[in-house]
Amino acid sequence: MSMLPKAAEFLFGQVSMTHRFVVRIDHGVYDLGTWSKVTGLTVRWEKLVHRAGNDIKEQVVPGAATYETIKLVRAACTDSATVQRWLAVTSRKFTPLSGAVEMLDFTGMTVLSWELKSFFPIGWSISDFDSGSAKPAMETLELAHSGFLHDEAVAR
């Protein structure tokens, strides 16, 4: 629920306004700039079914969590050079990184944030260049990670 008065929501927007996304690595060591689209912020749990002995009743419990690859998309821009430098550093030396994907509102304020654990790049691409088209070249960055939930401290 919003803490802003209705008049302020009208002035400054809320959920219906356009969002953009920022990726920051290791608390700002690398700022990969803003992105227009993020997919893959998804977690799924394995469904474990257990039945003891002759019992006909099954017990269903959650198993291990799995996370999808995160894909970031934007029009190629000057921040793309920062991404290229970061990829050059990480391509030869594996170092698990920490960082966050932040959803920003149109004023630049953080709406939500997902802290990524042990992530690294697994893909980068740029769309075909076509000067006869009115479409910008789109840059895509793919990140693998070990999670964004803070569930390691929860006793099982």
GROMACS .gro file of C-alpha atoms in nm:
model
  156
    1MET     CA    1   0.000   0.000   0.000
    2SER     CA    2   0.134   0.340  -0.095
    3MET     CA    3   0.233   0.587   0.174
    4LEU     CA    4   0.180   0.881  -0.065
    5PRO     CA    5  -0.142   1.079  -0.047
    6LYS     CA    6  -0.368   1.031  -0.350
    7ALA     CA    7  -0.281   1.378  -0.483
    8ALA     CA    8   0.092   1.295  -0.473
    9GLU     CA    9   0.030   0.963  -0.651
   10PHE     CA   10  -0.151   1.154  -0.923
   11LEU     CA   11   0.143   1.394  -0.959
   12PHE     CA   12   0.428   1.146  -0.928
   13GLY     CA   13   0.271   0.829  -1.063
   14GLN     CA   14   0.252   0.481  -0.924
   15VAL     CA   15   0.233   0.133  -1.075
   16SER     CA   16   0.094   0.239  -1.412
   17MET     CA   17   0.395   0.458  -1.495
   18THR     CA   18   0.685   0.325  -1.702
   19HIS     CA   19   0.965   0.151  -1.512
   20ARG     CA   20   1.328   0.108  -1.600
   21PHE     CA   21   1.588  -0.114  -1.443
   22VAL     CA   22   1.942  -0.058  -1.315
   23VAL     CA   23   2.205  -0.327  -1.258
   24ARG     CA   24   2.475  -0.256  -1.000
   25ILE     CA   25   2.755  -0.503  -0.930
   26ASP     CA   26   2.940  -0.545  -0.600
   27HIS     CA   27   2.783  -0.238  -0.443
   28GLY     CA   28   2.855   0.000  -0.728
   29VAL     CA   29   3.197  -0.118  -0.851
   30TYR     CA   30   3.027  -0.157  -1.190
   31ASP     CA   31   2.708   0.025  -1.281
   32LEU     CA   32   2.577  -0.133  -1.600
   33GLY     CA   33   2.332   0.150  -1.658
   34THR     CA   34   1.960   0.141  -1.718
   35TRP     CA   35   1.773  -0.133  -1.902
   36SER     CA   36   1.426  -0.123  -2.052
   37LYS     CA   37   1.333  -0.489  -2.008
   38VAL     CA   38   1.419  -0.763  -1.757
   39THR     CA   39   1.299  -1.123  -1.784
   40GLY     CA   40   1.376  -1.429  -1.572
   41LEU     CA   41   1.326  -1.295  -1.220
   42THR     CA   42   1.159  -1.626  -1.148
   43VAL     CA   43   1.195  -1.887  -0.875
   44ARG     CA   44   1.038  -2.234  -0.875
   45TRP     CA   45   1.046  -2.509  -0.614
   46GLU     CA   46   1.071  -2.877  -0.684
   47LYS     CA   47   0.760  -3.062  -0.563
   48LEU     CA   48   0.855  -3.356  -0.340
   49VAL     CA   49   0.594  -3.625  -0.274
   50HIS     CA   50   0.645  -3.861   0.019
   51ARG     CA   51   0.435  -4.155   0.130
   52ALA     CA   52   0.534  -4.356   0.438
   53GLY     CA   53   0.498  -4.734   0.434
   54ASN     CA   54   0.144  -4.858   0.370
   55ASP     CA   55  -0.007  -4.512   0.419
   56ILE     CA   56  -0.224  -4.412   0.123
   57LYS     CA   57  -0.196  -4.046   0.211
   58GLU     CA   58   0.079  -3.853   0.033
   59GLN     CA   59   0.263  -3.564   0.188
   60VAL     CA   60   0.378  -3.288  -0.048
   61VAL     CA   61   0.667  -3.063   0.056
   62PRO     CA   62   0.878  -2.804  -0.127
   63GLY     CA   63   1.218  -2.912  -0.251
   64ALA     CA   64   1.512  -2.716  -0.383
   65ALA     CA   65   1.457  -2.376  -0.538
   66THR     CA   66   1.576  -2.314  -0.894
   67TYR     CA   67   1.621  -1.975  -1.059
   68GLU     CA   68   1.593  -1.882  -1.424
   69THR     CA   69   1.854  -1.698  -1.626
   70ILE     CA   70   1.801  -1.322  -1.609
   71LYS     CA   71   1.791  -1.142  -1.943
   72LEU     CA   72   1.838  -0.766  -1.961
   73VAL     CA   73   1.747  -0.578  -2.280
   74ARG     CA   74   1.793  -0.216  -2.389
   75ALA     CA   75   1.878  -0.001  -2.687
   76ALA     CA   76   2.256   0.007  -2.731
   77CYS     CA   77   2.397   0.323  -2.570
   78THR     CA   78   2.711   0.468  -2.411
   79ASP     CA   79   2.660   0.237  -2.108
   80SER     CA   80   2.721  -0.055  -2.347
   81ALA     CA   81   3.094   0.028  -2.330
   82THR     CA   82   3.086  -0.032  -1.952
   83VAL     CA   83   2.923  -0.370  -2.014
   84GLN     CA   84   3.197  -0.457  -2.266
   85ARG     CA   85   3.471  -0.367  -2.015
   86TRP     CA   86   3.298  -0.575  -1.746
   87LEU     CA   87   3.262  -0.872  -1.982
   88ALA     CA   88   3.633  -0.849  -2.074
   89VAL     CA   89   3.728  -0.867  -1.704
   90THR     CA   90   3.490  -1.153  -1.618
   91SER     CA   91   3.540  -1.365  -1.932
   92ARG     CA   92   3.887  -1.491  -1.835
   93LYS     CA   93   3.856  -1.511  -1.458
   94PHE     CA   94   3.553  -1.659  -1.286
   95THR     CA   95   3.466  -1.463  -0.976
   96PRO     CA   96   3.115  -1.500  -0.833
   97LEU     CA   97   2.973  -1.152  -0.798
   98SER     CA   98   2.699  -0.996  -0.592
   99GLY     CA   99   2.479  -0.713  -0.701
  100ALA     CA  100   2.125  -0.605  -0.757
  101VAL     CA  101   1.864  -0.543  -1.021
  102GLU     CA  102   1.664  -0.237  -0.917
  103MET     CA  103   1.329  -0.132  -1.060
  104LEU     CA  104   1.309   0.247  -1.083
  105ASP     CA  105   1.002   0.461  -1.134
  106PHE     CA  106   0.996   0.749  -1.380
  107THR     CA  107   1.149   0.983  -1.119
  108GLY     CA  108   1.449   0.751  -1.065
  109MET     CA  109   1.338   0.629  -0.722
  110THR     CA  110   1.386   0.259  -0.642
  111VAL     CA  111   1.052   0.076  -0.634
  112LEU     CA  112   1.184  -0.279  -0.583
  113SER     CA  113   1.525  -0.442  -0.566
  114TRP     CA  114   1.645  -0.800  -0.614
  115GLU     CA  115   1.987  -0.886  -0.469
  116LEU     CA  116   2.153  -1.148  -0.687
  117LYS     CA  117   2.382  -1.403  -0.523
  118SER     CA  118   2.687  -1.547  -0.699
  119PHE     CA  119   2.607  -1.429  -1.047
  120PHE     CA  120   2.810  -1.416  -1.365
  121PRO     CA  121   2.747  -1.341  -1.733
  122ILE     CA  122   2.655  -1.633  -1.959
  123GLY     CA  123   2.564  -1.444  -2.274
  124TRP     CA  124   2.566  -1.110  -2.453
  125SER     CA  125   2.432  -1.011  -2.793
  126ILE     CA  126   2.336  -0.713  -3.002
  127SER     CA  127   2.068  -0.717  -3.269
  128ASP     CA  128   2.147  -0.685  -3.638
  129PHE     CA  129   2.235  -0.337  -3.757
  130ASP     CA  130   1.994  -0.202  -4.021
  131SER     CA  131   2.025   0.165  -4.112
  132GLY     CA  132   1.712   0.135  -4.327
  133SER     CA  133   1.503   0.049  -4.021
  134ALA     CA  134   1.374   0.296  -3.766
  135LYS     CA  135   1.454   0.051  -3.484
  136PRO     CA  136   1.754   0.094  -3.255
  137ALA     CA  137   2.010  -0.183  -3.211
  138MET     CA  138   1.910  -0.380  -2.901
  139GLU     CA  139   2.166  -0.510  -2.653
  140THR     CA  140   2.090  -0.825  -2.448
  141LEU     CA  141   2.286  -0.943  -2.143
  142GLU     CA  142   2.220  -1.281  -1.978
  143LEU     CA  143   2.313  -1.354  -1.616
  144ALA     CA  144   2.317  -1.686  -1.429
  145HIS     CA  145   2.282  -1.665  -1.051
  146SER     CA  146   2.223  -1.877  -0.743
  147GLY     CA  147   1.924  -1.684  -0.616
  148PHE     CA  148   1.766  -1.361  -0.504
  149LEU     CA  149   1.565  -1.476  -0.202
  150HIS     CA  150   1.710  -1.429   0.146
  151ASP     CA  151   1.623  -1.786   0.244
  152GLU     CA  152   1.961  -1.912   0.364
  153ALA     CA  153   1.893  -1.800   0.722
  154VAL     CA  154   1.558  -1.980   0.744
  155ALA     CA  155   1.576  -2.304   0.942
  156ARG     CA  156   1.427  -2.606   0.768
   0.00000   0.00000   0.00000
